[in-house]
Coordinates of C-alpha atoms and ligand atoms in Angstrom, one line a residue:
M1231 CA 10.5 -8.8 -23.6
G1232 CA 7.8 -10.3 -21.9
F1233 CA 6.1 -13.1 -23.3
Q1234 CA 7.8 -13.9 -26.4
R1235 CA 11.3 -13.9 -24.3
I1236 CA 9.4 -16.1 -21.5
A1237 CA 8.6 -18.7 -24.3
E1238 CA 12.1 -18.9 -25.5
V1239 CA 13.5 -19.6 -22.1
C1240 CA 10.6 -21.7 -21.4
E1241 CA 11.8 -24.1 -24.3
K1242 CA 15.2 -24.4 -23.1
G1243 CA 14.3 -24.6 -19.4
G1244 CA 11.3 -27.2 -19.3
D1245 CA 9.5 -28.2 -16.1
G1246 CA 13.1 -29.2 -14.3
V1247 CA 13.5 -25.5 -13.3
R1248 CA 10.1 -24.9 -11.9
D1249 CA 11.3 -24.1 -8.2
S1250 CA 14.9 -23.0 -8.8
P1251 CA 15.9 -19.9 -7.5
V1252 CA 18.0 -19.2 -10.2
F1253 CA 15.0 -19.5 -12.7
F1254 CA 13.0 -17.3 -10.4
F1255 CA 9.5 -17.3 -11.7
A1256 CA 7.6 -20.5 -13.0
K1257 CA 4.1 -20.9 -13.7
N1258 CA 2.3 -23.7 -15.0
R1259 CA -1.1 -22.1 -15.7
R1260 CA -2.7 -25.8 -15.8
D1261 CA -4.0 -25.2 -19.6
G1262 CA -1.1 -27.2 -21.2
E1263 CA 1.1 -23.9 -21.7
F1264 CA 4.0 -23.6 -19.5
S1265 CA 5.3 -20.1 -19.2
L1266 CA 8.0 -18.7 -16.8
I1267 CA 9.9 -15.7 -16.1
T1268 CA 13.5 -16.1 -15.0
A1269 CA 16.2 -14.4 -13.3
D1270 CA 17.6 -14.0 -16.7
L1271 CA 14.9 -11.4 -17.2
I1272 CA 14.9 -9.5 -13.9
K1273 CA 18.9 -9.3 -14.0
Q1274 CA 19.4 -7.1 -11.2
V1275 CA 17.5 -9.5 -8.3
D1276 CA 20.5 -9.2 -6.1
K1277 CA 21.2 -5.6 -6.4
L1278 CA 20.3 -1.9 -5.2
F1279 CA 19.9 0.8 -7.4
I1280 CA 21.5 3.8 -6.1
N1281 CA 22.8 7.1 -8.1
G1282 CA 21.5 5.9 -11.5
E1283 CA 23.1 2.4 -11.4
W1284 CA 22.8 -1.0 -10.1
V1285 CA 25.2 -1.6 -7.2
E1286 CA 26.2 -4.8 -4.9
A1287 CA 25.1 -4.0 -1.4
A1288 CA 27.8 -3.6 1.5
S1289 CA 27.3 -6.9 2.9
D1290 CA 27.0 -10.0 1.0
K1291 CA 24.0 -11.5 3.1
K1292 CA 20.8 -12.3 1.2
I1293 CA 17.4 -12.2 2.1
E1294 CA 15.4 -15.4 0.7
V1295 CA 12.1 -14.6 -1.0
I1296 CA 9.3 -17.1 -0.7
N1297 CA 6.3 -18.1 -2.9
P1298 CA 3.6 -18.1 -0.1
A1299 CA 1.7 -20.7 -2.3
N1300 CA 4.2 -23.2 -1.8
R1301 CA 6.9 -22.2 0.4
K1302 CA 9.7 -22.4 -2.2
V1303 CA 12.3 -20.1 -2.2
I1304 CA 12.1 -18.0 -5.6
A1305 CA 14.8 -15.4 -5.1
K1306 CA 17.6 -14.4 -3.1
V1307 CA 17.8 -10.4 -2.6
A1308 CA 20.5 -8.2 -1.4
A1309 CA 20.1 -7.6 2.5
G1310 CA 21.0 -3.7 2.4
N1311 CA 22.3 -2.2 5.8
Q1312 CA 23.1 1.3 7.0
E1313 CA 26.0 1.6 4.8
D1314 CA 23.7 1.0 1.6
A1315 CA 21.0 3.5 3.0
E1316 CA 23.8 6.3 3.6
R1317 CA 25.1 5.7 -0.1
A1318 CA 21.0 6.2 -1.0
I1319 CA 20.9 9.4 1.0
A1320 CA 23.7 10.8 -0.1
A1321 CA 23.0 10.1 -3.9
A1322 CA 19.5 11.7 -3.2
R1323 CA 20.8 14.6 -1.2
K1324 CA 23.2 15.6 -4.1
A1325 CA 20.7 15.3 -6.6
F1326 CA 18.1 17.2 -5.0
D1327 CA 20.7 20.0 -3.9
E1328 CA 22.7 20.0 -6.7
G1329 CA 20.9 18.2 -9.4
P1330 CA 18.7 19.5 -12.4
W1331 CA 15.6 17.7 -11.1
K1332 CA 13.8 20.2 -9.1
E1333 CA 14.7 22.8 -11.9
Y1334 CA 12.8 20.6 -14.6
H1335 CA 9.6 22.5 -15.9
P1336 CA 6.7 20.6 -14.6
S1337 CA 6.1 19.4 -18.3
E1338 CA 9.4 17.4 -18.1
R1339 CA 8.5 15.8 -14.9
A1340 CA 5.1 14.8 -16.0
Q1341 CA 6.5 13.3 -19.2
I1342 CA 8.8 11.2 -17.1
L1343 CA 5.8 10.0 -15.1
F1344 CA 3.6 9.4 -18.2
D1345 CA 7.0 7.4 -19.5
I1346 CA 6.6 5.2 -16.4
A1347 CA 2.8 4.6 -16.7
R1348 CA 3.4 3.6 -20.1
I1349 CA 6.1 1.1 -19.5
V1350 CA 4.0 -0.4 -16.6
Q1351 CA 1.1 -0.6 -18.9
H1352 CA 3.3 -2.5 -21.6
N1353 CA 4.6 -4.7 -18.9
K1354 CA 1.4 -5.3 -17.1
E1355 CA 1.2 -8.9 -17.1
E1356 CA 4.7 -9.8 -16.4
L1357 CA 4.6 -7.6 -13.4
A1358 CA 1.0 -8.8 -12.1
Q1359 CA 2.4 -12.4 -12.4
L1360 CA 5.4 -11.5 -10.5
E1361 CA 3.3 -9.6 -8.0
T1362 CA 1.3 -13.0 -7.3
L1363 CA 4.3 -15.1 -7.2
D1364 CA 5.9 -12.9 -4.5
N1365 CA 2.8 -12.0 -2.5
G1366 CA 0.3 -14.8 -3.3
K1367 CA -2.6 -12.6 -4.2
T1368 CA -4.5 -13.8 -7.3
L1369 CA -3.8 -12.7 -10.9
R1370 CA -7.0 -10.8 -11.0
E1371 CA -6.0 -8.7 -7.8
S1372 CA -2.5 -8.4 -9.0
R1373 CA -3.9 -7.0 -12.5
G1374 CA -6.1 -4.6 -10.5
D1375 CA -2.7 -3.1 -8.6
M1376 CA -1.1 -2.7 -11.8
D1377 CA -4.1 -0.9 -13.3
G1378 CA -3.9 1.4 -9.9
V1379 CA -0.1 1.9 -10.5
I1380 CA -0.6 3.0 -14.2
R1381 CA -3.2 5.2 -13.0
T1382 CA -1.5 6.9 -10.3
F1383 CA 1.6 7.6 -12.5
R1384 CA -0.9 9.3 -15.0
Y1385 CA -2.7 11.2 -12.3
Y1386 CA 0.2 12.8 -11.2
A1387 CA 1.9 13.4 -14.3
G1388 CA -1.2 15.5 -15.1
L1389 CA -1.1 17.2 -11.8
C1390 CA 2.7 18.3 -12.3
G1391 CA 2.6 22.1 -12.3
K1392 CA -1.1 22.4 -11.7
P1393 CA -1.4 23.0 -8.2
Y1394 CA -0.2 26.6 -8.1
G1395 CA 0.5 29.5 -5.6
E1396 CA -2.0 32.0 -4.2
T1397 CA -1.9 35.4 -3.2
F1398 CA -3.3 37.3 -0.4
E1399 CA -3.9 41.0 0.8
A1400 CA -1.0 42.6 2.3
D1401 CA -0.9 46.0 3.9
Y1402 CA 0.4 48.5 1.4
P1403 CA 3.4 48.8 0.4
L1404 CA 3.7 45.1 0.8
S1405 CA 2.4 42.4 -1.8
A1406 CA 2.7 38.7 -0.7
K1407 CA 2.0 35.2 -2.4
V1408 CA 2.6 31.8 -1.4
V1409 CA 4.2 29.0 -3.2
R1410 CA 4.7 25.5 -3.1
E1411 CA 8.3 23.9 -3.1
P1412 CA 9.5 20.2 -3.0
I1413 CA 10.7 19.2 0.6
G1414 CA 13.7 17.5 -0.5
V1415 CA 15.0 13.7 0.2
C1416 CA 12.0 11.7 0.7
A1417 CA 12.2 8.1 2.1
L1418 CA 9.5 5.8 1.0
I1419 CA 8.9 3.1 3.2
I1420 CA 6.2 0.4 2.2
P1421 CA 4.3 -3.0 3.4
W1422 CA 4.1 -6.1 1.5
N1423 CA 0.5 -6.3 1.0
Y1424 CA 0.2 -4.0 -2.2
P1425 CA 3.8 -4.0 -3.2
L1426 CA 4.0 -2.0 -6.4
L1427 CA 0.9 0.0 -5.9
M1428 CA 2.3 1.5 -2.3
A1429 CA 5.2 2.3 -4.0
A1430 CA 3.6 4.1 -6.9
W1431 CA 1.1 5.9 -4.4
K1432 CA 4.4 7.5 -3.0
L1433 CA 6.7 7.9 -5.9
A1434 CA 4.4 9.5 -8.2
P1435 CA 3.5 12.3 -6.0
A1436 CA 7.1 12.7 -4.6
L1437 CA 8.5 13.0 -8.0
A1438 CA 5.7 15.1 -9.5
A1439 CA 6.6 17.7 -6.6
G1440 CA 10.2 17.7 -7.5
N1441 CA 11.6 15.5 -4.6
T1442 CA 14.3 13.0 -4.8
C1443 CA 13.5 9.6 -3.1
I1444 CA 14.7 6.3 -1.8
L1445 CA 12.3 3.6 -2.0
K1446 CA 12.5 0.8 0.5
P1447 CA 10.1 -2.0 -0.4
S1448 CA 9.1 -4.7 2.3
E1449 CA 11.7 -7.5 2.6
V1450 CA 8.9 -9.8 2.1
T1451 CA 7.9 -8.8 -1.2
P1452 CA 10.6 -6.6 -2.8
L1453 CA 10.6 -8.5 -6.6
S1454 CA 8.1 -6.1 -8.3
A1455 CA 9.9 -2.9 -7.1
L1456 CA 13.1 -4.6 -8.3
R1457 CA 11.6 -5.4 -11.8
F1458 CA 10.1 -1.7 -12.0
F1459 CA 13.2 -0.3 -11.5
E1460 CA 14.8 -2.3 -14.1
L1461 CA 12.1 -1.6 -16.8
I1462 CA 12.2 2.1 -16.2
Q1463 CA 15.9 2.2 -17.1
E1464 CA 15.1 3.3 -20.6
I1465 CA 13.7 6.5 -19.3
D1466 CA 16.5 9.5 -18.8
I1467 CA 16.0 10.2 -15.1
P1468 CA 18.9 12.0 -13.7
A1469 CA 21.0 10.2 -11.4
G1470 CA 19.9 10.1 -7.7
V1471 CA 16.5 11.0 -8.1
M1472 CA 15.3 7.4 -7.8
N1473 CA 16.9 5.1 -5.5
L1474 CA 15.8 1.6 -4.5
V1475 CA 17.1 -0.1 -1.2
I1476 CA 16.1 -3.7 -0.2
G1477 CA 16.6 -4.9 3.2
T1478 CA 14.7 -5.5 6.7
G1479 CA 13.3 -2.8 8.5
M1480 CA 15.6 -2.5 11.0
D1481 CA 19.0 -2.6 8.6
A1482 CA 17.8 -0.7 5.8
A1483 CA 14.7 1.6 6.6
Q1484 CA 15.5 2.8 10.2
P1485 CA 18.8 4.8 9.2
L1486 CA 16.6 6.4 6.5
T1487 CA 14.0 7.6 9.5
E1488 CA 17.2 8.4 11.5
S1489 CA 19.4 10.4 9.3
K1490 CA 19.4 14.0 9.2
Q1491 CA 19.8 14.2 5.7
V1492 CA 16.4 12.8 5.0
D1493 CA 13.8 15.6 4.9
K1494 CA 10.4 13.5 4.7
V1495 CA 9.7 9.9 5.7
A1496 CA 6.5 8.6 3.9
F1497 CA 5.3 5.1 5.6
T1498 CA 2.7 2.6 5.0
G1499 CA 2.6 -0.2 7.4
G1500 CA 1.9 -1.4 11.0
T1501 CA 0.7 1.2 13.7
E1502 CA 3.6 0.2 16.1
T1503 CA 6.1 0.6 13.4
G1504 CA 4.7 3.7 12.7
K1505 CA 4.9 5.0 16.1
K1506 CA 8.8 3.9 16.0
I1507 CA 9.4 5.8 12.7
M1508 CA 7.9 8.9 14.1
M1509 CA 10.2 8.7 17.4
N1510 CA 13.3 7.9 15.0
S1511 CA 12.4 11.1 12.8
L1512 CA 12.8 13.5 15.7
S1513 CA 16.4 13.8 14.9
N1514 CA 15.8 16.7 12.6
L1515 CA 12.1 17.0 13.0
K1516 CA 11.5 15.6 9.5
K1517 CA 8.1 15.7 8.1
V1518 CA 6.5 12.3 8.5
S1519 CA 3.2 11.0 7.0
L1520 CA 2.0 7.5 8.2
E1521 CA -0.8 5.3 6.6
L1522 CA -1.0 2.6 9.3
G1523 CA -3.5 -0.3 10.1
G1524 CA -7.4 -0.2 10.7
K1525 CA -10.3 -2.1 12.0
S1526 CA -12.9 -0.8 9.9
P1527 CA -16.5 -1.3 10.7
N1528 CA -19.0 -2.2 7.9
I1529 CA -22.4 -1.3 8.9
I1530 CA -25.5 -3.0 7.6
F1531 CA -28.8 -1.5 8.5
A1532 CA -32.0 -3.7 7.8
D1533 CA -33.3 -1.5 5.2
A1534 CA -30.2 -2.2 3.0
D1535 CA -30.3 -3.7 -0.2
F1536 CA -29.5 -7.0 1.1
E1537 CA -28.0 -8.8 -1.8
T1538 CA -25.6 -5.8 -2.3
A1539 CA -24.8 -5.7 1.4
M1540 CA -24.0 -9.1 1.6
D1541 CA -21.8 -9.2 -1.5
Y1542 CA -19.7 -6.3 -0.3
A1543 CA -19.5 -7.8 3.3
V1544 CA -17.7 -10.7 2.1
F1545 CA -15.6 -9.0 -0.7
G1546 CA -14.8 -6.4 2.2
I1547 CA -13.1 -8.8 4.4
F1548 CA -11.8 -11.7 2.0
N1549 CA -10.4 -9.7 -1.2
N1550 CA -6.6 -9.9 -1.2
T1551 CA -6.9 -12.5 1.6
G1552 CA -8.1 -9.8 4.2
Q1553 CA -4.5 -8.3 4.2
V1554 CA -6.0 -4.8 3.5
C1555 CA -5.6 -2.0 6.1
S1556 CA -9.1 -0.8 5.2
A1557 CA -10.8 -4.2 5.2
G1558 CA -14.3 -4.3 6.6
S1559 CA -13.3 -6.7 9.4
R1560 CA -15.9 -5.7 12.0
L1561 CA -19.2 -6.4 10.2
L1562 CA -21.8 -4.5 12.6
V1563 CA -25.3 -6.2 11.6
E1564 CA -29.0 -4.4 12.6
K1565 CA -30.4 -7.5 14.9
S1566 CA -33.6 -7.7 12.9
V1567 CA -31.5 -9.0 9.9
Y1568 CA -28.6 -10.6 12.0
D1569 CA -29.4 -14.3 11.7
R1570 CA -30.4 -14.0 8.1
A1571 CA -27.0 -12.2 7.1
V1572 CA -25.2 -14.8 9.1
E1573 CA -26.4 -17.6 7.1
D1574 CA -26.3 -15.7 3.9
I1575 CA -22.5 -14.8 4.5
I1576 CA -21.6 -18.5 5.4
S1577 CA -23.4 -19.7 2.2
R1578 CA -21.0 -17.3 0.4
V1579 CA -18.0 -17.9 2.0
K1580 CA -18.4 -21.5 1.5
Q1581 CA -18.1 -21.1 -2.4
I1582 CA -14.7 -19.1 -2.3
R1583 CA -11.9 -20.8 -4.2
V1584 CA -9.0 -20.7 -2.0
G1585 CA -5.5 -21.5 -3.8
D1586 CA -2.5 -20.6 -5.6
G1587 CA -3.3 -17.1 -6.9
S1588 CA -1.3 -18.1 -10.2
I1589 CA -4.4 -20.1 -11.0
E1590 CA -7.0 -18.2 -13.1
T1591 CA -9.9 -19.5 -11.3
T1592 CA -8.6 -19.0 -7.7
Q1593 CA -10.4 -16.5 -5.8
M1594 CA -8.6 -16.2 -2.3
G1595 CA -4.6 -16.9 -2.4
P1596 CA -2.6 -17.6 0.5
V1597 CA -1.5 -15.3 3.4
T1598 CA 1.6 -13.7 2.3
G1599 CA 4.3 -15.2 4.8
E1600 CA 5.1 -17.6 7.9
K1601 CA 5.0 -14.6 10.2
Q1602 CA 1.4 -13.5 9.1
Y1603 CA 0.3 -17.2 8.8
E1604 CA 1.1 -17.8 12.5
K1605 CA -0.2 -14.3 13.4
V1606 CA -3.6 -15.0 11.9
L1607 CA -4.0 -18.5 13.2
D1608 CA -3.0 -17.0 16.7
Y1609 CA -5.8 -14.6 16.5
I1610 CA -8.2 -17.3 15.6
N1611 CA -7.3 -19.0 18.6
I1612 CA -7.5 -15.8 20.6
G1613 CA -11.2 -15.6 19.5
R1614 CA -12.0 -19.1 20.5
S1615 CA -10.6 -18.6 23.8
E1616 CA -12.5 -15.0 24.3
G1617 CA -15.8 -16.9 23.7
A1618 CA -16.5 -15.8 20.2
R1619 CA -18.4 -18.5 18.0
I1620 CA -16.7 -19.6 14.7
A1621 CA -19.6 -20.2 12.2
F1622 CA -17.0 -20.8 9.4
G1623 CA -13.5 -21.8 8.9
G1624 CA -11.0 -21.4 11.7
N1625 CA -8.6 -23.5 10.6
P1626 CA -5.3 -23.9 8.1
L1627 CA -6.4 -25.1 4.9
L1628 CA -4.8 -28.1 2.7
V1629 CA -4.9 -27.0 -1.0
E1630 CA -4.4 -29.8 -3.3
G1631 CA -1.3 -29.4 -5.3
S1632 CA -0.2 -26.7 -2.8
E1633 CA 0.0 -28.5 0.2
D1634 CA 2.7 -26.3 1.9
G1635 CA 1.0 -23.1 1.0
Y1636 CA 0.2 -20.5 3.5
F1637 CA -3.7 -21.1 3.2
I1638 CA -6.3 -20.4 5.9
E1639 CA -9.6 -20.9 5.5
P1640 CA -11.8 -18.0 5.2
T1641 CA -13.2 -17.5 8.7
V1642 CA -16.4 -15.9 10.3
F1643 CA -16.7 -15.3 13.8
V1644 CA -20.3 -14.5 15.1
D1645 CA -21.6 -13.2 18.3
V1646 CA -18.6 -11.2 19.0
L1647 CA -18.4 -8.7 21.5
N1648 CA -17.0 -5.4 20.2
D1649 CA -14.2 -5.4 23.2
M1650 CA -13.0 -8.6 22.6
R1651 CA -9.2 -8.5 21.3
I1652 CA -10.2 -9.9 17.8
A1653 CA -12.6 -6.8 17.5
Q1654 CA -10.0 -4.3 18.9
E1655 CA -6.7 -5.5 17.1
E1656 CA -5.8 -5.7 13.4
I1657 CA -5.6 -9.1 12.4
F1658 CA -4.9 -8.6 8.8
G1659 CA -6.0 -11.7 7.3
P1660 CA -9.1 -13.7 6.2
V1661 CA -11.3 -13.4 9.6
L1662 CA -14.5 -11.6 9.9
C1663 CA -16.0 -10.3 13.2
V1664 CA -19.9 -10.2 13.0
I1665 CA -21.4 -8.0 15.8
P1666 CA -25.0 -7.2 16.3
F1667 CA -26.5 -3.9 16.9
E1668 CA -29.9 -2.5 18.2
N1669 CA -30.1 1.0 16.5
E1670 CA -28.3 3.7 14.7
R1671 CA -27.0 5.2 18.2
E1672 CA -25.4 1.6 19.0
A1673 CA -24.3 1.3 15.5
V1674 CA -21.9 4.8 15.8
Q1675 CA -20.9 3.9 19.2
L1676 CA -19.6 0.4 18.2
A1677 CA -18.1 1.9 14.9
N1678 CA -16.0 4.3 16.6
A1679 CA -15.0 2.1 19.8
T1680 CA -11.5 1.1 18.4
P1681 CA -8.2 3.0 18.5
Y1682 CA -8.3 3.1 14.6
G1683 CA -10.1 5.2 12.2
L1684 CA -9.0 4.5 8.7
A1685 CA -12.6 3.7 7.0
G1686 CA -15.7 2.3 7.2
A1687 CA -19.0 1.7 5.2
V1688 CA -23.0 2.1 5.7
F1689 CA -25.2 0.1 3.9
T1690 CA -29.0 1.5 4.0
S1691 CA -31.6 2.7 1.4
D1692 CA -32.2 5.8 3.8
S1693 CA -29.8 8.6 2.2
A1694 CA -30.4 10.8 5.2
K1695 CA -29.4 8.2 7.6
A1696 CA -26.4 7.0 5.2
E1697 CA -25.0 10.9 5.4
R1698 CA -25.7 10.9 9.3
M1699 CA -23.6 7.9 10.0
A1700 CA -20.9 9.0 7.5
R1701 CA -20.6 12.4 9.5
K1702 CA -20.5 10.5 12.8
I1703 CA -18.0 7.6 12.1
K1704 CA -14.6 8.7 13.1
A1705 CA -12.7 7.6 9.8
G1706 CA -10.7 9.3 6.9
T1707 CA -12.9 7.4 4.3
V1708 CA -16.4 6.3 4.5
W1709 CA -18.1 4.5 1.7
L1710 CA -22.1 4.4 1.3
N1711 CA -23.4 1.4 -0.2
T1712 CA -19.9 0.3 -1.5
Y1713 CA -16.5 -1.0 -0.2
E1714 CA -13.0 -0.3 -0.9
E1715 CA -13.6 2.0 -3.7
N1716 CA -9.9 3.7 -3.8
L1717 CA -10.0 6.8 -5.8
I1718 CA -6.8 8.2 -6.7
E1719 CA -8.3 11.7 -7.0
G1720 CA -9.3 11.6 -3.2
P1721 CA -7.6 11.8 0.1
W1722 CA -6.6 8.6 1.6
G1723 CA -5.7 8.3 5.3
G1724 CA -6.7 7.8 9.0
Y1725 CA -8.2 9.4 12.2
K1726 CA -6.8 8.3 15.4
Q1727 CA -4.0 5.8 15.2
S1728 CA -4.8 4.7 11.5
G1729 CA -2.2 7.5 10.7
T1730 CA -1.4 11.2 10.0
G1731 CA -1.6 13.0 6.8
R1732 CA -3.2 12.1 3.4
E1733 CA -2.1 10.6 0.4
L1734 CA -3.3 10.8 -3.0
G1735 CA -5.1 13.5 -4.9
V1736 CA -4.0 16.9 -4.6
Y1737 CA -4.0 16.2 -0.9
G1738 CA -1.2 13.7 -1.4
Y1739 CA 0.9 16.2 -3.6
E1740 CA 0.9 18.7 -1.2
A1741 CA 2.2 16.3 1.3
Y1742 CA 5.5 16.3 -0.7
T1743 CA 5.9 20.1 -0.6
E1744 CA 6.8 22.9 1.8
I1745 CA 4.8 26.0 1.8
K1746 CA 6.5 29.5 1.3
Q1747 CA 5.3 33.0 1.7
I1748 CA 7.4 35.4 -0.4
I1749 CA 6.8 38.9 1.3
N1750 CA 7.9 41.7 -1.5
N1751 CA 8.2 45.7 -0.4
L1752 CA 6.9 47.8 -3.2
D1753 CA 8.2 51.0 -1.9
V1754 CA 11.8 50.5 -1.3
Q1755 CA 13.2 53.0 1.3
P1756 CA 14.6 52.8 4.7
T1757 CA 12.4 52.6 7.8
N1758 CA 14.7 54.6 10.1
W1759 CA 13.4 52.4 13.0
F1760 CA 16.5 53.1 15.1
N1761 CA 16.9 56.9 13.8
S1762 CA 13.9 58.0 15.6
Ligands
NAD317 P1 5.4 -3.5 8.9 O1 4.9 -2.3 9.7 O2 5.9 -4.6 9.6 O3 6.5 -3.2 7.7 C1 6.2 -2.2 6.9 C2 7.6 -1.3 6.2 O4 8.4 -0.9 7.4 C3 8.5 -2.5 5.6 O5 9.1 -2.2 4.5 C4 9.5 -2.7 6.8 O6 10.7 -3.3 6.5 C5 9.4 -1.3 7.4 N1 10.2 -1.4 8.7 C6 10.1 -2.2 9.7 N2 10.5 -1.9 10.9 C7 11.0 -0.7 10.6 C8 11.8 0.6 11.4 N3 12.0 0.0 12.5 N4 11.9 1.5 10.8 C9 11.8 1.8 9.6 N5 11.2 1.0 8.8 C10 10.6 -0.4 9.5 O7 4.1 -3.6 8.3 P2 3.8 -4.8 7.2 O8 3.7 -5.9 7.9 O9 4.7 -4.6 6.0 O10 2.4 -4.3 6.5 C11 1.3 -4.5 7.1 C12 0.7 -3.3 7.9 O11 0.6 -2.2 6.6 C13 -0.8 -3.1 8.3 O12 -0.9 -3.0 9.7 C14 -1.6 -2.7 7.5 O13 -2.8 -2.1 7.9 C15 -0.6 -1.8 6.9 N6 -1.0 -0.8 5.7 C16 -1.7 0.1 6.0 C17 -2.0 1.1 4.6 C18 -2.8 2.4 4.8 O14 -2.8 2.8 3.8 N7 -3.0 2.8 5.9 C19 -1.9 0.3 3.3 C20 -1.5 -1.1 3.6 C21 -0.9 -1.4 4.8

């Protein structure tokens, strides 16, 4: 599989198939070598995976998947609906209630997760290229995502069976212990900005804890999940444990959140969708974890290592084209270095090579879809009308050879007031708002003055100040002298409207478990309560 096969197809196909939805992946590496992955390799592109097999969706409606670098249709995937969601729920329910999965020894579940990691590792390049084709991100970013997927499955494979129960003192003759059990059927609903990575963050801990799952990827970027499910077929996973439903949020995901047969919803996506999901989950009070949006402050003090701070300021907002929940979209800069910082940032942003993510030298890809493209451009206009000054960018970008792509100039707004909409609302694109501050107190006040609380960062050479700031910032993650370091071993999630619950680490594992106390009577005899 992989490149040898690609090369064979390539010889037969040639350049003419480049944009055909039948041959659904074609890439000219611009180095004379032409490689492609075709629908022939991804056989199940218009199917769903339910109860251990690829099945036709109930309706023959299809969703067109677009390459954001050129707006060409690269695949037509099944548009799953309520009927499909219900089939997947029934399969996952049966697999949980009657199947062997939750009775597997933890080492058996661990082996399956290790096998998944191995398969992703083996197919890393193909999956990365597919992710780039579908999402638009650069190959470097996609390869990084795949490394994250591999590490996540390995980490949770290692964790299987490790979190153990506790005992506590109970009045004699009682003895008590606390055990963790899987919750049951989990609906895993994910966004388009890190398609396979977000799937891994949910699938790995859910499976490690013994749950059964229904994965619903974003309808904008379903391809890597489809290919992933195809690739892992070689592993012996009991039917119904892992199901894949493709479709829109309304048609395929909402029925999962409303169903009384689903025990938990784990969601990553927009805050408004998260609120809707919480409401819809009330039917059976299912467990809900929400990883939502952000408007994270990246705070630069005058005593910071200037080069490092500037480097991370640019990385923090323009990596992944700014489509990162924890993007450092508000850059708070101490007044004494403000002008110098703005000048330095502009000189760096000018150098960013924007283009088709599948070209190795590209540093920033397009925005992922039309809806997002329009949204980002709207926000740029809102910023202008609010009186913020554009110091760089602010326009759609015409990229030679990819004229139809959803490209936007990396954009820097300066002299932004923190109560402007562009500083309060999540833009989710390559738009930085630079805001000056006077002192530590004002930095904390500005940092916390949004409805969000996902992440934040502080750049300073004063370690006590760094720690003070970290304690005062209301966010689930605070980076000190770095940005966007995601540790699989640590807790990930938000304060305020950035979400509820935590993913990753042991915290993420526990979020897929119920806690049970078992109380044992060591002196078995009647109480005679009603005989006295
Ligand atoms: P979105 O909320 O539009 O969609 C996310 C998923 O929810 C998709 O699979 C979609 O089909 C589904 N969905 C839509 N409506 C639904 C409904 N009524 N019921 C159930 N599911 C529904 O988000 P998006 O545009 O795909 O992603 C961008 C958002 O994701 C941003 O706000 C970003 O901050 C957030 N995000 C957060 C994190 C985090 O860890 N906190 C990580 C990545 C992305």
